[in-house]
Amino acid sequence: MAFASKKEDETGLSSYYNNKTTVIQEARVFNDTPVSPRKCRALLTRIVYLLYIGETFGTQEATTLFFGTTKLFQNKDSALRQAVYLAIKELAMTAEDVIMVTSSIMKDMQANSDVVYRPNAIRALCRIIDPSMAQGVERFFKAAIVDRNPSIASAALVSAYHLFPFAKDVVKRWVNEAQEAVNAKASSSFFGSSSNTGGYLGFGGGSSQPSGPQVIQSTSYIAQYHALGLLYLIRQQDRMAVTKMIQQLGGGKSGSGTTLKNPMALCMLIRYAAKVIEEDPNVQRQMVELLEGWLRHKSDMVNFEAARAICEMKHIQPAQLTKSIAVLQLFLSSPKPVLKFAATRTLAALALTHPQSVAACNVDLEALIADPNRSVATYAITTLLKTGNEASVDRLIKQITGFMAEISDEFKVIIVDAVRSLCLKFPSKHSSMLTFLSGVLRDEGGYDFKRAVVEAIFDMIKFIGDSKEQALSHLCEFIEDCEFTKLSVRILHLLGLEGPKSPQPAKYIRFIYNRVVLENATVRAAAVTSLAKFGANSAEATLKRSITVLLRRCLDDVDDEVRDRAALYLKVFGEKPLADAYVKEESVFSLAALEAKLVAYVKDPAAAAQPLDISSVPKISRAQAAQESARPSALDTIGAPIAKSVSPAPQAPTAAETQSAYATQLADVPEFADYGSVLNSSATPAQLTESETEYQVTCVKHIFKEHIVFQYNVSNTLPDTVLEQLSVIMTPQDEESGLVEDFIIPLPSLTLANSPGIVYVSFTREDPAKYSIGSFACTLKFISKELDPTTQEPEEEGYEDEYQLEEVELSAGGDYIIPSYATFGSEWDRMRSGPSATETFLLGAMESLKAACESIVEVLNMEPLGGSEVPTSDSVHTLQLSGLATGGGGKVLARCRMTFSRGTGVTIELGVRAEKQEVVDLVVSAIA
């Protein structure tokens, strides 16, 4: 005897009763004579239920069940026939040879067929037929779309919607019928017919004679909603057609002339209008007039959708928001919770960009703080925090504290975000808000909530100097009992950065060392690093001695990472250069560039004989590293929500990722196998043709130790032409360029379909230690052949042709120098005795110091340091630059002292220091 589990008892379902094997065995009831409609309906219900909960039938099982159900087509019981169509519609996705029942289904789709299951037949046919058969059933669907029965029309419209991706050309011909369905008047019946007196489930009797149609007036106009969706699907690629459809169905400025009676159809039309505004700002005025007309519609749903569409428009003016905010303000006092929630949610999002406009609703929002629905109260308080003034801050913070314990973590994060924004808006109120944040930090909550609070305190430390001491104290108390390792590590890192700068750094040592004693290995290692920063950055000798004692105790730790860190820092404490490099260093390696270097080293068998040289890996500042690795903060992603879901644009690859992709591409070319690793590749391809020309060419330069490879990406935009034997002829403008051409790897054939193709031109560097610069005249040569329009085969004989390209330049910036971060002051002094040069230049064409800075940074492709790329004076400025020269050239620093006068332009004193004289000459020649 099988006993049902507790879960099965709760749902009232037996695992045996709804077992797949049992259902398949019981399918023989479909073959009974006579057929029992009640038993068959029960079994079909179980099949559909199993499919609904995720049970999968094998192909053979599904096929057996499918053709078992088709035997029930002979039965006249309407409810059974509806269940049959529901089952075969779901089984058709798995079963085989389902197309065989097409004629039986089409028989029930006939226009003169007055049966209740005709809509079910239409939906099932959509799943059964092959896309190539769509034309054969076109007349049935056209008749069904304009049928006076709304259930039949809706079934046909939805089926057409699903057919569209597979049979676009056929469905597009149904546009007139869809338009007629949109403009349809009230329908005469909702259910075209009904079965006998046996009732829907058939318990009352066994008669199978259908009765006449049961006339029920339809008031939903749901077919308009489905027809509008199909119309938009057909016209979505034609913006003008969509705009015209919106204007025709909109009903004019007042909205009263619209033929749409279904509120959901109007909501959909509003969303289409909002999308048109986003894509074409030129129609904004006409669309806004339509949206404002819908604000006065009798349906709350339509009013809200129009108000929300206006509030979410880009570049909307405050004057245009008045009417929509007035509608939302009315909803705030509505007895319906859903309207209050929708209005507060929309106002919370709008308050981010137009707080002054939303401030008109503050009185109504304050009344909602005590609303029994805590979601409504949360959005109300969040909006008030963004729109309130400085005088109301303390009162709002007091009200928030009262209900923080009653809401979920998701809403707590929203409130924390609002408090953070308010604090940055009113820095003088930081004390009360910091007290609030520290209070909620002690409350129970998940990781996302605690992280949001910690990030809010981090921002206060960063932007509000007066709050630093108090905030650091609160964070120290929090890590005493923090259960999240990630947060503890981040706080310890911040303490190591900010603690040594405080007036009394020693007071934080106890909190940090407690972590060494009480926490897991990850936190202990972070605490050791934090202690080392106090020791290295503190001017007090007694504090350094105390920290040395604490670090010596860490040498006995059970974890090797903790021991190694303690030993490292004890070693560097005694030597200032090591401390500057390993503790105080403001720059880090670019991880993407370091990864590319390591991958190239591992893949090159010859490189294993020598140690890895990381001197050529560029460095970036810690701020840049944090920016590169930053993910969207919880405060940004869970803040006041925006209803529209916009797919994020993919991030552009970084320079290091581009270099790695080029290296992989070149490794696949056999001719370059013995060239070694790529030292540098162009960050962005140089455009050698206009974008409108029939042939488009870009150039990427790859620098090897002894070679330079020019990669030409060629695109053919002519659909009826094929280019064969493509090559690029390069002629140096200077005879003594120091480069000798090796070979050209031509492109055999190029059409529109396989564009772009690549042509390589390789040169040998006569002196690898010398940085060859110069320009090359380039000509694209090819044989042009016409394509046969019927066979798409090229003609046998073509004609030779050539196309003049823009010149290609080898320059210092972008080809031989890579931007790299450095601490300018210490590095400039360190390189005092090395190769250097000082030259003076006059840039008469420059109209400002800012233009000169931008031009120099672009020409040299070096990293500007300390914000020096932005002049603080109009007459005198110093630009500091740092970079790495490829091929082992080492570091290079440039200091540009410049003055500006209106008569003469910008005068520059360029000072360059590098590890090699060739690099110094390269930088000076680039400016000259």
mmCIF file of C-alpha atoms in Angstrom, residues 384-692:
data_model
loop_
_atom_site.group_PDB
_atom_site.id
_atom_site.type_symbol
_atom_site.label_atom_id
_atom_site.label_comp_id
_atom_site.label_asym_id
_atom_site.label_seq_id
_atom_site.Cartn_x
_atom_site.Cartn_y
_atom_site.Cartn_z
ATOM 1 C CA LEU A 384 10.377 62.092 0.185
ATOM 2 C CA LEU A 385 14.061 61.606 0.939
ATOM 3 C CA LYS A 386 14.884 62.638 -2.628
ATOM 4 C CA THR A 387 12.528 65.609 -2.763
ATOM 5 C CA GLY A 388 12.679 66.845 0.832
ATOM 6 C CA ASN A 389 14.562 69.898 2.069
ATOM 7 C CA GLU A 390 17.251 70.154 4.720
ATOM 8 C CA ALA A 391 14.800 71.065 7.450
ATOM 9 C CA SER A 392 12.809 67.847 7.034
ATOM 10 C CA VAL A 393 15.774 65.447 7.130
ATOM 11 C CA ASP A 394 15.734 64.701 10.874
ATOM 12 C CA ARG A 395 11.968 64.131 10.910
ATOM 13 C CA LEU A 396 12.134 61.766 7.935
ATOM 14 C CA ILE A 397 15.042 59.793 9.400
ATOM 15 C CA LYS A 398 13.063 59.358 12.640
ATOM 16 C CA GLN A 399 10.032 58.067 10.703
ATOM 17 C CA ILE A 400 12.153 55.637 8.681
ATOM 18 C CA THR A 401 13.731 54.112 11.772
ATOM 19 C CA GLY A 402 10.300 53.076 13.002
ATOM 20 C CA PHE A 403 9.466 50.646 10.220
ATOM 21 C CA MET A 404 12.860 49.397 8.951
ATOM 22 C CA ALA A 405 12.343 46.145 10.868
ATOM 23 C CA GLU A 406 9.002 45.511 9.098
ATOM 24 C CA ILE A 407 10.164 45.521 5.478
ATOM 25 C CA SER A 408 12.177 43.122 3.321
ATOM 26 C CA ASP A 409 15.873 43.524 2.519
ATOM 27 C CA GLU A 410 15.103 44.616 -1.029
ATOM 28 C CA PHE A 411 13.177 47.655 0.191
ATOM 29 C CA LYS A 412 15.759 48.322 2.893
ATOM 30 C CA VAL A 413 18.376 48.665 0.154
ATOM 31 C CA ILE A 414 16.171 51.206 -1.648
ATOM 32 C CA ILE A 415 15.868 53.270 1.527
ATOM 33 C CA VAL A 416 19.609 53.101 2.207
ATOM 34 C CA ASP A 417 20.234 54.357 -1.331
ATOM 35 C CA ALA A 418 17.874 57.280 -0.745
ATOM 36 C CA VAL A 419 19.575 58.129 2.559
ATOM 37 C CA ARG A 420 22.973 58.070 0.851
ATOM 38 C CA SER A 421 21.736 60.437 -1.901
ATOM 39 C CA LEU A 422 20.226 62.754 0.697
ATOM 40 C CA CYS A 423 23.439 62.797 2.703
ATOM 41 C CA LEU A 424 25.485 63.794 -0.329
ATOM 42 C CA LYS A 425 22.869 66.463 -1.072
ATOM 43 C CA PHE A 426 22.923 67.887 2.500
ATOM 44 C CA PRO A 427 26.425 67.192 3.911
ATOM 45 C CA SER A 428 25.719 69.193 7.075
ATOM 46 C CA LYS A 429 23.199 66.513 8.138
ATOM 47 C CA HIS A 430 25.722 63.709 7.894
ATOM 48 C CA SER A 431 25.774 63.094 11.637
ATOM 49 C CA SER A 432 22.111 62.050 11.993
ATOM 50 C CA MET A 433 22.203 59.984 8.814
ATOM 51 C CA LEU A 434 25.424 58.271 9.847
ATOM 52 C CA THR A 435 23.789 57.386 13.155
ATOM 53 C CA PHE A 436 20.855 55.909 11.242
ATOM 54 C CA LEU A 437 23.129 53.869 8.960
ATOM 55 C CA SER A 438 25.173 52.537 11.858
ATOM 56 C CA GLY A 439 21.937 51.575 13.618
ATOM 57 C CA VAL A 440 20.581 49.573 10.693
ATOM 58 C CA LEU A 441 24.039 48.014 10.261
ATOM 59 C CA ARG A 442 23.516 46.324 13.617
ATOM 60 C CA ASP A 443 20.088 44.988 12.626
ATOM 61 C CA GLU A 444 19.500 41.561 11.127
ATOM 62 C CA GLY A 445 19.832 41.424 7.364
ATOM 63 C CA GLY A 446 21.319 39.642 4.370
ATOM 64 C CA TYR A 447 24.538 40.322 2.506
ATOM 65 C CA ASP A 448 23.024 42.651 -0.124
ATOM 66 C CA PHE A 449 21.515 44.883 2.539
ATOM 67 C CA LYS A 450 24.686 45.044 4.664
ATOM 68 C CA ARG A 451 26.793 45.701 1.573
ATOM 69 C CA ALA A 452 24.486 48.572 0.569
ATOM 70 C CA VAL A 453 24.896 50.172 4.017
ATOM 71 C CA VAL A 454 28.674 49.726 3.980
ATOM 72 C CA GLU A 455 28.928 51.245 0.485
ATOM 73 C CA ALA A 456 26.818 54.204 1.615
ATOM 74 C CA ILE A 457 29.232 54.792 4.527
ATOM 75 C CA PHE A 458 32.183 54.429 2.127
ATOM 76 C CA ASP A 459 30.706 57.197 -0.048
ATOM 77 C CA MET A 460 30.294 59.447 2.973
ATOM 78 C CA ILE A 461 33.955 58.930 3.881
ATOM 79 C CA LYS A 462 34.978 59.700 0.302
ATOM 80 C CA PHE A 463 32.849 62.810 -0.291
ATOM 81 C CA ILE A 464 32.255 64.270 3.194
ATOM 82 C CA GLY A 465 35.531 64.857 5.021
ATOM 83 C CA ASP A 466 33.916 65.790 8.343
ATOM 84 C CA SER A 467 32.230 62.394 8.595
ATOM 85 C CA LYS A 468 35.415 60.338 8.222
ATOM 86 C CA GLU A 469 36.301 59.857 11.901
ATOM 87 C CA GLN A 470 32.764 58.970 12.975
ATOM 88 C CA ALA A 471 32.231 56.667 9.974
ATOM 89 C CA LEU A 472 35.485 54.779 10.525
ATOM 90 C CA SER A 473 34.536 54.240 14.178
ATOM 91 C CA HIS A 474 31.171 52.771 13.173
ATOM 92 C CA LEU A 475 32.856 50.453 10.656
ATOM 93 C CA CYS A 476 35.331 49.300 13.326
ATOM 94 C CA GLU A 477 32.427 48.377 15.598
ATOM 95 C CA PHE A 478 30.675 46.567 12.733
ATOM 96 C CA ILE A 479 33.602 44.263 11.907
ATOM 97 C CA GLU A 480 33.675 43.113 15.517
ATOM 98 C CA ASP A 481 30.682 40.886 14.764
ATOM 99 C CA CYS A 482 30.444 40.911 10.950
ATOM 100 C CA GLU A 483 29.469 37.529 9.538
ATOM 101 C CA PHE A 484 30.363 38.359 5.922
ATOM 102 C CA THR A 485 34.003 37.813 4.980
ATOM 103 C CA LYS A 486 33.850 40.024 1.880
ATOM 104 C CA LEU A 487 32.618 43.013 3.846
ATOM 105 C CA SER A 488 35.224 42.525 6.555
ATOM 106 C CA VAL A 489 38.013 42.453 3.952
ATOM 107 C CA ARG A 490 36.724 45.614 2.247
ATOM 108 C CA ILE A 491 36.455 47.487 5.549
ATOM 109 C CA LEU A 492 39.956 46.418 6.604
ATOM 110 C CA HIS A 493 41.270 47.632 3.245
ATOM 111 C CA LEU A 494 39.578 51.005 3.753
ATOM 112 C CA LEU A 495 40.961 51.256 7.292
ATOM 113 C CA GLY A 496 44.447 50.652 5.898
ATOM 114 C CA LEU A 497 43.986 53.507 3.411
ATOM 115 C CA GLU A 498 42.228 56.090 5.583
ATOM 116 C CA GLY A 499 43.328 55.150 9.119
ATOM 117 C CA PRO A 500 46.964 56.306 8.872
ATOM 118 C CA LYS A 501 45.769 59.755 7.705
ATOM 119 C CA SER A 502 43.594 60.314 10.803
ATOM 120 C CA PRO A 503 44.786 62.425 13.780
ATOM 121 C CA GLN A 504 44.894 59.360 16.065
ATOM 122 C CA PRO A 505 45.711 56.297 13.938
ATOM 123 C CA ALA A 506 46.588 54.169 16.965
ATOM 124 C CA LYS A 507 42.933 53.850 18.053
ATOM 125 C CA TYR A 508 42.137 51.611 15.067
ATOM 126 C CA ILE A 509 44.939 49.120 15.722
ATOM 127 C CA ARG A 510 43.011 47.221 18.409
ATOM 128 C CA PHE A 511 40.038 46.582 16.101
ATOM 129 C CA ILE A 512 42.290 45.414 13.274
ATOM 130 C CA TYR A 513 44.437 43.115 15.437
ATOM 131 C CA ASN A 514 41.295 41.544 16.921
ATOM 132 C CA ARG A 515 40.572 40.260 13.427
ATOM 133 C CA VAL A 516 43.978 38.551 13.377
ATOM 134 C CA VAL A 517 43.074 36.739 16.568
ATOM 135 C CA LEU A 518 39.412 35.903 15.997
ATOM 136 C CA GLU A 519 38.656 35.590 12.296
ATOM 137 C CA ASN A 520 39.165 33.138 9.411
ATOM 138 C CA ALA A 521 42.323 33.054 7.289
ATOM 139 C CA THR A 522 41.017 35.404 4.562
ATOM 140 C CA VAL A 523 40.161 38.144 7.062
ATOM 141 C CA ARG A 524 43.403 37.566 9.007
ATOM 142 C CA ALA A 525 45.462 38.089 5.834
ATOM 143 C CA ALA A 526 43.562 41.338 5.073
ATOM 144 C CA ALA A 527 44.135 42.499 8.665
ATOM 145 C CA VAL A 528 47.903 41.880 8.360
ATOM 146 C CA THR A 529 48.028 44.014 5.186
ATOM 147 C CA SER A 530 46.012 46.747 6.913
ATOM 148 C CA LEU A 531 48.415 46.755 9.884
ATOM 149 C CA ALA A 532 51.384 47.003 7.504
ATOM 150 C CA LYS A 533 49.892 50.115 5.886
ATOM 151 C CA PHE A 534 49.654 51.762 9.303
ATOM 152 C CA GLY A 535 53.303 50.906 9.961
ATOM 153 C CA ALA A 536 54.582 52.062 6.571
ATOM 154 C CA ASN A 537 52.558 55.300 6.395
ATOM 155 C CA SER A 538 52.734 56.456 10.002
ATOM 156 C CA ALA A 539 55.339 59.025 11.077
ATOM 157 C CA GLU A 540 55.268 57.861 14.724
ATOM 158 C CA ALA A 541 58.208 55.596 15.561
ATOM 159 C CA THR A 542 56.394 54.101 18.575
ATOM 160 C CA LEU A 543 53.433 53.057 16.446
ATOM 161 C CA LYS A 544 55.741 51.413 13.906
ATOM 162 C CA ARG A 545 57.488 49.487 16.708
ATOM 163 C CA SER A 546 54.156 48.325 18.114
ATOM 164 C CA ILE A 547 52.993 47.124 14.708
ATOM 165 C CA THR A 548 56.295 45.294 14.189
ATOM 166 C CA VAL A 549 55.636 43.389 17.433
ATOM 167 C CA LEU A 550 52.110 42.480 16.272
ATOM 168 C CA LEU A 551 53.355 41.312 12.864
ATOM 169 C CA ARG A 552 55.989 39.098 14.515
ATOM 170 C CA ARG A 553 53.203 37.342 16.389
ATOM 171 C CA CYS A 554 51.557 36.634 13.021
ATOM 172 C CA LEU A 555 54.622 34.632 11.936
ATOM 173 C CA ASP A 556 53.241 31.713 13.980
ATOM 174 C CA ASP A 557 49.855 31.717 12.232
ATOM 175 C CA VAL A 558 48.529 28.373 10.985
ATOM 176 C CA ASP A 559 47.779 29.784 7.510
ATOM 177 C CA ASP A 560 50.711 30.180 5.114
ATOM 178 C CA GLU A 561 49.225 33.265 3.399
ATOM 179 C CA VAL A 562 49.063 35.124 6.724
ATOM 180 C CA ARG A 563 52.620 34.067 7.626
ATOM 181 C CA ASP A 564 53.980 35.066 4.213
ATOM 182 C CA ARG A 565 52.367 38.483 4.329
ATOM 183 C CA ALA A 566 53.701 39.142 7.829
ATOM 184 C CA ALA A 567 57.221 38.080 6.810
ATOM 185 C CA LEU A 568 57.089 40.264 3.662
ATOM 186 C CA TYR A 569 55.998 43.385 5.541
ATOM 187 C CA LEU A 570 58.546 42.883 8.340
ATOM 188 C CA LYS A 571 61.238 42.731 5.664
ATOM 189 C CA VAL A 572 60.142 45.885 3.790
ATOM 190 C CA PHE A 573 59.743 47.956 6.975
ATOM 191 C CA GLY A 574 63.516 48.190 7.219
ATOM 192 C CA GLU A 575 64.075 49.317 3.631
ATOM 193 C CA LYS A 576 62.266 52.423 2.381
ATOM 194 C CA PRO A 577 62.453 51.634 -1.389
ATOM 195 C CA LEU A 578 60.822 48.260 -0.755
ATOM 196 C CA ALA A 579 58.145 49.847 1.426
ATOM 197 C CA ASP A 580 57.415 52.409 -1.293
ATOM 198 C CA ALA A 581 57.122 49.635 -3.913
ATOM 199 C CA TYR A 582 55.088 47.051 -1.977
ATOM 200 C CA VAL A 583 53.050 49.052 0.533
ATOM 201 C CA LYS A 584 52.745 52.641 -0.661
ATOM 202 C CA GLU A 585 52.699 51.928 -4.432
ATOM 203 C CA GLU A 586 49.782 53.786 -6.020
ATOM 204 C CA SER A 587 49.802 51.797 -9.269
ATOM 205 C CA VAL A 588 49.057 48.179 -10.146
ATOM 206 C CA PHE A 589 49.543 46.076 -13.264
ATOM 207 C CA SER A 590 46.738 46.105 -15.798
ATOM 208 C CA LEU A 591 45.342 42.617 -15.194
ATOM 209 C CA ALA A 592 44.154 42.174 -18.775
ATOM 210 C CA ALA A 593 47.603 43.142 -20.129
ATOM 211 C CA LEU A 594 49.346 40.910 -17.563
ATOM 212 C CA GLU A 595 47.103 37.989 -18.544
ATOM 213 C CA ALA A 596 47.895 38.501 -22.237
ATOM 214 C CA LYS A 597 51.619 38.603 -21.429
ATOM 215 C CA LEU A 598 51.415 35.385 -19.384
ATOM 216 C CA VAL A 599 49.419 33.570 -22.084
ATOM 217 C CA ALA A 600 51.972 34.585 -24.752
ATOM 218 C CA TYR A 601 54.824 33.450 -22.479
ATOM 219 C CA VAL A 602 53.257 30.050 -21.833
ATOM 220 C CA LYS A 603 52.474 29.454 -25.517
ATOM 221 C CA ASP A 604 55.986 30.361 -26.720
ATOM 222 C CA PRO A 605 58.312 27.330 -26.196
ATOM 223 C CA ALA A 606 61.437 29.438 -26.766
ATOM 224 C CA ALA A 607 60.462 31.865 -23.984
ATOM 225 C CA ALA A 608 60.779 29.206 -21.269
ATOM 226 C CA ALA A 609 64.570 29.540 -21.348
ATOM 227 C CA GLN A 610 64.344 33.096 -19.994
ATOM 228 C CA PRO A 611 62.471 34.406 -16.929
ATOM 229 C CA LEU A 612 59.234 36.285 -17.514
ATOM 230 C CA ASP A 613 59.896 39.986 -18.127
ATOM 231 C CA ILE A 614 57.066 42.045 -16.678
ATOM 232 C CA SER A 615 58.753 45.398 -17.254
ATOM 233 C CA SER A 616 56.810 45.734 -20.521
ATOM 234 C CA VAL A 617 53.417 45.240 -18.826
ATOM 235 C CA PRO A 618 51.701 48.644 -18.478
ATOM 236 C CA LYS A 619 50.518 49.861 -15.076
ATOM 237 C CA ILE A 620 47.340 51.680 -14.179
ATOM 238 C CA SER A 621 46.338 53.691 -11.117
ATOM 239 C CA ARG A 622 44.353 52.026 -8.344
ATOM 240 C CA ALA A 623 41.380 54.237 -9.241
ATOM 241 C CA GLN A 624 41.504 52.959 -12.834
ATOM 242 C CA ALA A 625 41.797 49.365 -11.592
ATOM 243 C CA ALA A 626 38.745 49.830 -9.386
ATOM 244 C CA GLN A 627 36.859 51.344 -12.308
ATOM 245 C CA GLU A 628 37.757 48.445 -14.619
ATOM 246 C CA SER A 629 36.711 45.777 -12.134
ATOM 247 C CA ALA A 630 33.647 47.603 -10.815
ATOM 248 C CA ARG A 631 30.319 45.881 -11.257
ATOM 249 C CA PRO A 632 26.981 47.680 -10.992
ATOM 250 C CA SER A 633 26.512 48.534 -7.337
ATOM 251 C CA ALA A 634 23.474 47.325 -5.475
ATOM 252 C CA LEU A 635 22.693 50.979 -4.929
ATOM 253 C CA ASP A 636 22.504 51.457 -8.694
ATOM 254 C CA THR A 637 20.675 48.271 -9.625
ATOM 255 C CA ILE A 638 18.121 47.925 -6.847
ATOM 256 C CA GLY A 639 17.364 51.615 -6.460
ATOM 257 C CA ALA A 640 14.164 53.284 -7.568
ATOM 258 C CA PRO A 641 13.062 51.018 -10.433
ATOM 259 C CA ILE A 642 12.593 51.973 -14.041
ATOM 260 C CA ALA A 643 9.730 50.029 -15.562
ATOM 261 C CA LYS A 644 11.140 49.743 -19.062
ATOM 262 C CA SER A 645 13.635 46.930 -19.445
ATOM 263 C CA VAL A 646 16.361 48.077 -21.762
ATOM 264 C CA SER A 647 18.926 45.499 -22.780
ATOM 265 C CA PRO A 648 22.343 46.773 -21.801
ATOM 266 C CA ALA A 649 24.745 47.522 -24.615
ATOM 267 C CA PRO A 650 27.726 45.187 -24.638
ATOM 268 C CA GLN A 651 30.869 46.723 -23.182
ATOM 269 C CA ALA A 652 33.612 47.580 -25.657
ATOM 270 C CA PRO A 653 36.687 45.369 -25.276
ATOM 271 C CA THR A 654 39.606 46.909 -23.406
ATOM 272 C CA ALA A 655 42.900 47.632 -25.157
ATOM 273 C CA ALA A 656 44.489 44.562 -23.560
ATOM 274 C CA GLU A 657 41.603 42.342 -24.689
ATOM 275 C CA THR A 658 41.968 43.690 -28.233
ATOM 276 C CA GLN A 659 45.723 42.956 -28.143
ATOM 277 C CA SER A 660 45.044 39.410 -26.966
ATOM 278 C CA ALA A 661 42.510 38.851 -29.784
ATOM 279 C CA TYR A 662 45.001 40.096 -32.395
ATOM 280 C CA ALA A 663 47.748 37.847 -30.976
ATOM 281 C CA THR A 664 45.461 34.817 -31.257
ATOM 282 C CA GLN A 665 44.524 35.770 -34.829
ATOM 283 C CA LEU A 666 48.174 36.186 -35.917
ATOM 284 C CA ALA A 667 49.173 32.892 -34.298
ATOM 285 C CA ASP A 668 46.923 31.108 -36.822
ATOM 286 C CA VAL A 669 48.919 32.482 -39.795
ATOM 287 C CA PRO A 670 51.771 30.021 -40.630
ATOM 288 C CA GLU A 671 53.970 32.712 -42.216
ATOM 289 C CA PHE A 672 54.269 34.487 -38.854
ATOM 290 C CA ALA A 673 55.028 31.368 -36.808
ATOM 291 C CA ASP A 674 58.722 32.275 -36.238
ATOM 292 C CA TYR A 675 58.121 35.988 -35.578
ATOM 293 C CA GLY A 676 57.728 35.489 -31.826
ATOM 294 C CA SER A 677 55.178 37.264 -29.644
ATOM 295 C CA VAL A 678 53.466 40.516 -30.614
ATOM 296 C CA LEU A 679 54.934 43.474 -28.721
ATOM 297 C CA ASN A 680 52.095 45.846 -29.541
ATOM 298 C CA SER A 681 49.098 46.243 -31.868
ATOM 299 C CA SER A 682 47.139 49.343 -32.816
ATOM 300 C CA ALA A 683 44.442 50.090 -30.246
ATOM 301 C CA THR A 684 41.986 51.239 -32.938
ATOM 302 C CA PRO A 685 42.127 50.454 -36.696
ATOM 303 C CA ALA A 686 43.060 53.406 -38.925
ATOM 304 C CA GLN A 687 40.347 54.237 -41.480
ATOM 305 C CA LEU A 688 41.880 54.439 -44.967
ATOM 306 C CA THR A 689 38.680 55.080 -46.974
ATOM 307 C CA GLU A 690 35.509 57.117 -46.619
ATOM 308 C CA SER A 691 32.611 55.285 -44.988
ATOM 309 C CA GLU A 692 30.368 55.775 -48.069
#
